[in-house]
Coordinates of C-alpha atoms in Angstrom, one line a residue:
M172 CA 5.2 5.7 -19.1
L173 CA 1.3 6.1 -19.1
L174 CA 0.3 4.2 -15.9
S175 CA 1.9 3.2 -12.6
V176 CA -0.2 0.8 -10.4
I177 CA 0.4 0.9 -6.6
I178 CA -0.3 -2.0 -4.3
V179 CA 0.3 -1.9 -0.7
S180 CA 0.2 -5.3 0.8
Y181 CA -0.1 -6.8 4.3
K182 CA -0.4 -10.4 4.9
V183 CA -2.5 -11.5 2.0
P184 CA -0.2 -13.5 -0.5
Q185 CA -2.9 -15.7 -2.0
Y186 CA -5.1 -12.8 -2.9
L187 CA -2.2 -10.5 -4.1
Q188 CA -1.3 -13.4 -6.5
L189 CA -5.0 -13.4 -7.8
C190 CA -4.6 -9.4 -8.1
L191 CA -1.4 -9.5 -9.8
E192 CA -2.6 -12.2 -12.3
S193 CA -5.5 -10.0 -13.1
L194 CA -3.5 -6.9 -13.4
T195 CA -1.0 -8.7 -15.8
R196 CA -4.0 -9.2 -18.1
S197 CA -5.6 -5.9 -17.8
L198 CA -2.2 -3.9 -18.5
K199 CA -1.4 -5.9 -21.6
N200 CA -0.5 -3.5 -24.4
I201 CA -0.5 -0.4 -21.9
D202 CA 2.9 1.2 -21.2
S203 CA 2.8 0.6 -17.5
E204 CA 4.4 -0.8 -14.4
I205 CA 3.2 -2.4 -11.1
I206 CA 4.9 -1.4 -7.8
V207 CA 4.0 -3.5 -4.6
V208 CA 4.9 -2.1 -1.2
D209 CA 5.0 -4.8 1.3
N210 CA 4.3 -3.7 4.9
A211 CA 6.3 -6.4 6.5
S212 CA 4.0 -9.2 6.0
E213 CA 6.6 -11.8 7.0
D214 CA 4.8 -14.6 5.1
A215 CA 5.0 -16.0 1.6
T216 CA 4.4 -12.4 0.0
I217 CA 7.9 -11.6 -0.8
P218 CA 9.0 -14.8 -2.6
L219 CA 5.5 -15.0 -4.5
V220 CA 6.3 -11.6 -6.1
K221 CA 9.9 -12.3 -6.8
T222 CA 9.4 -15.7 -8.3
A223 CA 5.7 -15.5 -9.9
F224 CA 6.0 -11.7 -11.1
P225 CA 9.6 -10.8 -11.6
Q226 CA 8.5 -7.8 -13.6
V227 CA 6.9 -6.1 -10.5
K228 CA 8.8 -3.7 -8.6
L229 CA 8.8 -4.6 -4.9
L230 CA 9.4 -2.2 -2.1
V231 CA 10.0 -4.2 1.4
N232 CA 9.3 -2.2 4.6
S233 CA 10.8 -3.7 7.9
E234 CA 7.6 -2.6 10.0
N235 CA 4.1 -1.9 9.0
K236 CA 4.2 1.8 7.9
G237 CA 0.4 1.9 7.2
F238 CA -1.6 2.7 4.2
S239 CA -0.9 6.2 3.5
K240 CA 2.8 6.3 4.1
A241 CA 3.4 3.0 2.1
N242 CA 1.5 4.4 -0.8
N243 CA 3.5 7.4 -0.8
Q244 CA 6.5 5.4 -0.8
G245 CA 5.3 3.6 -4.1
V246 CA 4.4 6.9 -5.9
A247 CA 7.7 8.2 -5.0
V248 CA 9.4 5.9 -7.4
A249 CA 6.5 5.7 -10.0
K250 CA 7.0 6.9 -13.6
G251 CA 3.5 6.9 -15.0
K252 CA 1.6 9.8 -16.2
Y253 CA -1.4 8.2 -14.2
L254 CA -1.6 6.4 -10.9
C255 CA -3.9 3.6 -9.7
I256 CA -4.0 3.0 -6.1
L257 CA -5.3 -0.6 -5.8
N258 CA -5.9 -2.9 -2.9
P259 CA -4.4 -6.5 -3.0
D260 CA -7.4 -8.0 -2.4
T261 CA -8.9 -7.0 -5.7
M262 CA -9.4 -8.5 -9.2
V263 CA -9.8 -6.4 -12.2
P264 CA -11.3 -7.1 -15.6
E265 CA -9.3 -7.4 -18.7
T266 CA -10.5 -4.0 -20.1
C267 CA -10.5 -2.0 -16.8
F268 CA -7.7 0.1 -17.5
Q269 CA -8.3 0.6 -21.1
D270 CA -11.9 1.9 -20.2
V271 CA -10.5 4.1 -17.3
L272 CA -8.0 5.6 -19.3
A273 CA -10.3 6.3 -22.1
F274 CA -12.5 8.1 -19.6
A275 CA -9.9 10.0 -17.9
E276 CA -8.4 11.5 -21.3
K277 CA -11.6 13.1 -22.0
K278 CA -11.8 15.1 -18.7
D279 CA -10.3 18.5 -18.4
D280 CA -11.1 18.8 -14.6
L281 CA -10.2 15.3 -13.9
G282 CA -9.6 14.6 -10.2
A283 CA -9.8 11.1 -9.2
V284 CA -11.9 8.4 -10.7
G285 CA -13.6 5.4 -8.9
V286 CA -15.1 2.4 -10.2
R287 CA -18.0 0.0 -9.2
L288 CA -16.8 -2.4 -6.6
I289 CA -18.5 -5.7 -5.7
D290 CA -17.7 -8.0 -2.7
G291 CA -16.9 -11.7 -2.6
T292 CA -20.6 -12.4 -2.7
G293 CA -21.2 -10.5 -6.1
N294 CA -22.9 -7.7 -4.3
F295 CA -22.4 -3.9 -4.9
L296 CA -20.3 -2.2 -2.3
P297 CA -21.9 1.2 -1.6
E298 CA -18.7 2.8 -0.5
S299 CA -17.7 2.9 -4.1
K300 CA -19.1 6.2 -4.2
R301 CA -19.6 8.5 -1.2
N302 CA -20.7 11.9 0.0
L303 CA -18.6 14.2 2.0
T304 CA -17.9 13.1 5.4
T305 CA -19.0 16.1 7.4
P306 CA -19.2 15.8 11.2
K307 CA -22.8 15.4 10.9
V308 CA -22.5 12.6 8.5
S309 CA -19.7 11.1 10.7
I310 CA -22.3 11.1 13.5
Q311 CA -25.0 9.4 11.6
K312 CA -22.5 6.8 10.4
L313 CA -21.7 6.0 13.9
L314 CA -25.3 5.5 14.6
S315 CA -25.5 2.9 11.7
N316 CA -27.3 5.4 9.3
G317 CA -25.5 5.3 6.1
N318 CA -28.0 7.0 4.0
S319 CA -26.0 10.4 3.9
Y320 CA -22.7 8.7 3.9
Y321 CA -23.2 7.0 0.5
A322 CA -23.8 8.8 -2.8
T323 CA -27.4 7.3 -3.3
N324 CA -28.3 10.0 -5.7
L325 CA -26.1 8.1 -8.5
D326 CA -27.1 4.8 -9.4
E327 CA -24.4 2.1 -9.2
T328 CA -24.2 1.6 -12.9
E329 CA -24.1 5.3 -13.8
T330 CA -21.3 7.6 -14.4
G331 CA -21.0 11.2 -12.7
K332 CA -19.2 13.5 -10.3
V333 CA -18.9 12.3 -6.6
A334 CA -17.4 13.8 -3.6
I335 CA -15.4 10.8 -2.0
L336 CA -14.0 7.9 -3.5
V337 CA -12.7 4.5 -1.8
G338 CA -8.8 3.8 -1.6
A339 CA -9.3 0.4 -2.8
F340 CA -9.3 1.7 -6.4
M341 CA -8.3 5.3 -6.9
F342 CA -7.1 6.5 -10.3
L343 CA -5.6 9.7 -11.0
K344 CA -2.7 11.9 -12.5
R345 CA 0.5 11.5 -10.9
Q346 CA 1.1 15.3 -11.2
L347 CA -2.2 16.0 -9.3
Y348 CA -1.2 13.5 -6.3
Q349 CA 2.1 15.3 -6.0
E350 CA 0.3 18.7 -6.1
V351 CA -2.0 17.8 -3.3
G352 CA 0.7 16.2 -1.3
G353 CA -0.4 12.6 -1.7
F354 CA -2.0 10.8 1.3
D355 CA -1.9 12.5 4.7
E356 CA 0.5 10.2 6.9
R357 CA -1.5 11.2 10.0
F358 CA -3.9 8.5 8.7
F359 CA -2.5 5.1 9.4
M360 CA -5.3 3.2 8.0
Y361 CA -8.9 4.3 6.9
G362 CA -9.9 8.0 6.1
E363 CA -6.9 8.8 4.0
D364 CA -9.1 8.1 1.0
I365 CA -11.7 10.5 2.2
D366 CA -9.2 13.2 2.9
L367 CA -7.4 12.9 -0.5
S368 CA -10.7 13.1 -2.2
Y369 CA -11.8 16.2 -0.3
V370 CA -8.3 17.9 -0.8
I371 CA -8.5 17.1 -4.5
T372 CA -12.0 18.9 -5.0
Q373 CA -10.8 21.7 -2.7
K374 CA -8.2 22.2 -5.4
G375 CA -11.0 22.8 -8.2
Y376 CA -10.8 19.5 -9.5
S377 CA -13.9 16.9 -10.0
N378 CA -13.9 13.3 -8.7
Y379 CA -15.7 10.8 -10.9
Y380 CA -17.5 7.5 -10.4
L381 CA -17.4 5.2 -13.4
G382 CA -20.2 2.8 -13.0
K383 CA -19.6 0.9 -16.1
V384 CA -16.4 -0.5 -14.8
T385 CA -16.8 -3.4 -12.1
V386 CA -13.9 -4.5 -9.9
L387 CA -14.0 -7.4 -7.4
H388 CA -12.9 -6.4 -4.0
F389 CA -13.0 -9.0 -1.3
K390 CA -12.8 -6.3 1.1
G391 CA -10.9 -6.4 4.6
E392 CA -8.5 -9.2 4.0
S393 CA -6.0 -7.2 5.8
T394 CA -8.2 -6.3 8.7
V395 CA -10.2 -8.2 11.3
K396 CA -13.4 -6.4 12.0
D397 CA -13.0 -6.1 15.8
R398 CA -12.5 -3.2 18.5
Q399 CA -9.4 -2.1 17.0
Y400 CA -10.9 -2.0 13.6
A401 CA -13.8 0.4 14.9
L402 CA -11.1 2.7 16.7
R403 CA -9.1 3.1 13.6
F404 CA -12.2 3.5 11.2
Y405 CA -14.1 6.0 13.4
G406 CA -10.9 7.5 14.8
A407 CA -10.2 8.4 11.0
M408 CA -13.3 10.2 10.7
R409 CA -12.7 12.3 13.9
L410 CA -9.2 13.2 12.6
F411 CA -10.9 14.2 9.3
A412 CA -13.5 16.3 11.0
R413 CA -11.0 17.8 13.0
K414 CA -8.7 18.6 10.2
H415 CA -11.2 20.2 8.0
F416 CA -14.3 21.2 9.9
H417 CA -14.3 21.5 13.7
K418 CA -11.7 23.0 15.9
S419 CA -14.2 22.8 18.9
N420 CA -12.4 20.7 21.8
L421 CA -16.1 20.0 23.0
F422 CA -17.3 18.4 19.8
D423 CA -14.1 16.7 19.5
R424 CA -14.5 15.1 22.9
L425 CA -18.1 14.2 22.2
L426 CA -17.1 12.4 19.0
G427 CA -14.3 10.6 20.8
F428 CA -16.6 9.4 23.4
A429 CA -19.1 8.0 20.9
I430 CA -16.5 6.2 19.1
K431 CA -15.3 4.5 22.4
L432 CA -19.0 3.3 22.7
I433 CA -19.2 2.0 19.3
S434 CA -16.0 0.3 19.7
Q435 CA -17.5 -1.7 22.8
T436 CA -20.1 -2.8 20.4
Y437 CA -17.5 -4.3 18.0
A438 CA -15.8 -5.8 21.0
A439 CA -18.9 -7.5 22.1
Q440 CA -19.0 -8.9 18.5
E441 CA -15.5 -10.3 18.1
I442 CA -16.4 -13.8 19.1
K443 CA -18.9 -14.3 16.5
K444 CA -18.2 -16.4 13.6
P445 CA -18.9 -15.8 9.9
I446 CA -22.2 -17.4 9.0
N447 CA -21.5 -20.8 7.1
L448 CA -23.8 -21.0 4.2
G449 CA -22.9 -24.5 3.4
F450 CA -23.6 -25.9 -0.3
E451 CA -25.3 -28.9 -1.8
R452 CA -23.1 -29.1 -4.8
R453 CA -19.6 -27.8 -6.2
Y454 CA -19.0 -26.8 -9.6
W455 CA -15.6 -26.2 -11.3
V456 CA -15.8 -23.7 -14.0
S457 CA -13.1 -23.7 -16.6
D458 CA -12.6 -24.0 -20.4
T459 CA -9.2 -25.6 -19.7
P460 CA -9.6 -29.3 -21.2
N461 CA -8.1 -31.2 -18.5
L462 CA -8.3 -31.2 -14.7
N463 CA -6.2 -34.1 -13.3
D464 CA -6.8 -33.3 -9.8
Q465 CA -10.5 -32.8 -9.8
P466 CA -12.4 -34.3 -6.9
D467 CA -15.0 -36.8 -7.6
D468 CA -17.6 -35.0 -6.0
I469 CA -17.2 -31.8 -8.2
L470 CA -19.2 -31.1 -11.0
R471 CA -17.4 -29.8 -14.3
L472 CA -18.9 -26.8 -16.2
N473 CA -17.5 -25.0 -19.1
W474 CA -18.2 -21.2 -19.6
D475 CA -21.2 -22.0 -22.4
G476 CA -22.6 -24.4 -19.9
L477 CA -22.5 -21.9 -16.9
R478 CA -24.1 -19.1 -19.0
A479 CA -26.8 -21.6 -20.2
A480 CA -27.4 -22.4 -16.5
Y481 CA -28.2 -18.7 -15.3
S482 CA -31.7 -19.0 -16.4
E483 CA -32.2 -22.0 -14.2
K484 CA -31.1 -20.0 -11.2
P485 CA -28.9 -22.5 -9.3
Q486 CA -28.9 -22.5 -5.6
H487 CA -27.0 -23.6 -2.5
S488 CA -23.9 -24.2 -4.8
R489 CA -20.3 -23.3 -4.6
F490 CA -18.7 -22.2 -8.0
I491 CA -14.8 -22.6 -8.3
F492 CA -13.7 -20.5 -11.1
D493 CA -10.4 -21.6 -12.7
L494 CA -8.5 -18.5 -14.0
E495 CA -6.4 -20.8 -16.0
G496 CA -9.2 -21.2 -18.5
S497 CA -11.4 -18.0 -17.7
R498 CA -11.6 -14.4 -18.2
T499 CA -11.7 -12.5 -15.0
A500 CA -14.5 -10.3 -16.6
D501 CA -16.6 -13.4 -17.0
V502 CA -15.9 -14.5 -13.4
I503 CA -17.0 -10.9 -12.2
T504 CA -20.0 -11.2 -14.5
A505 CA -20.9 -14.7 -13.4
M506 CA -20.8 -13.8 -9.5
Q507 CA -23.3 -11.0 -10.2
Q508 CA -25.5 -13.4 -11.9
L509 CA -25.4 -16.1 -9.6
K510 CA -25.5 -13.9 -6.3
N511 CA -28.0 -13.9 -3.4
R512 CA -29.2 -17.4 -3.9
Q513 CA -27.1 -19.0 -1.1
N514 CA -24.3 -19.3 -3.7
T515 CA -20.7 -19.0 -2.7
F516 CA -17.5 -18.2 -5.0
R517 CA -13.9 -19.3 -4.9
I518 CA -11.2 -18.3 -7.6
R519 CA -8.2 -20.4 -8.2
P520 CA -5.4 -18.2 -9.6
S521 CA -3.7 -20.1 -12.9
N522 CA -1.3 -23.0 -12.0
C523 CA -2.0 -22.7 -8.2
N524 CA -3.0 -25.2 -5.7
F525 CA -5.4 -23.0 -3.7
S526 CA -8.6 -20.9 -4.2
C527 CA -9.8 -17.9 -2.3
G528 CA -12.9 -16.1 -1.9
S529 CA -15.2 -14.6 0.8
D530 CA -18.8 -15.0 1.8
S531 CA -19.4 -11.8 3.7
A532 CA -18.1 -8.2 3.4
H533 CA -17.9 -8.3 7.2
H534 CA -15.6 -11.2 7.7
R535 CA -12.2 -12.3 6.6
G536 CA -12.1 -14.5 3.6
Q537 CA -10.9 -18.0 3.0
V538 CA -8.1 -19.7 1.4
L539 CA -8.6 -23.3 0.3

């Protein structure tokens, strides 16, 4: 088998449905398997996978074992030459794995491969490519200075070597994953991708950022950005620094104190709600000929009509993309063409009565 895709899911059944539909399209004609490890979601996830995607291998945990341990569970039963660690709140274009596999097969020093990620507003996510998270970089990140945290030397659409990739999409050989011991299970959530990226380079391999492949990552659908999030995120940086760089108890205590201060800032922001952008008009985008349940106040656009509208730069609009009559690659392109003009986006998986999307990388998304 050529490829195994591992997805750890936690309480995001609608986003997982979107992800699995896009994966099914992208893996067509590729000898592959999809493995979903559910971390005790206790919602519609299990019946969804069993009913809508019976070909998916499903592992069900009775408790939330965290990102690292659950991924290691999935890899333990995987059969592919390559692995892709993928978040459930992602949507991949049809040619995603065809392009990544073609790139990987040409590299003798292949470590892990990452791709260009965009959020639910169509904007680039800079954590797609990062520098090594040294203690100095960690402190700067704590102080909201991300210039040294992100690999800004490489343009977002370029391809090149980077130190650190993001766990939302990490592609590598299964043999290499096993060689380095997989994800360090001391990282419950966050930091495990930094650690794995670094360990791979320490073994003499190179990590690559592939900027020509764009994947939608709604980001944070399994996590609320609150005080607990801050403690876990920056605590993971502390663990990474302790593991690889600093054995100093004094430095460790200082970093721990700084993390507590930062977490208090997050706690003060917990009551804030996502900004409601609103919209003046709604568009349903699809090439499906009929839509019986289309609301009276929604405007119909086929894909040719939407592309023609790009030059008009529509604003204050909500675009609902129906995957039943759309390519995932076209949806990803459209979001980037229409971004930053107070437009919002929702995506309806095929044959579903809901759509999902996110208007901010800092807040949970919305299912309608």
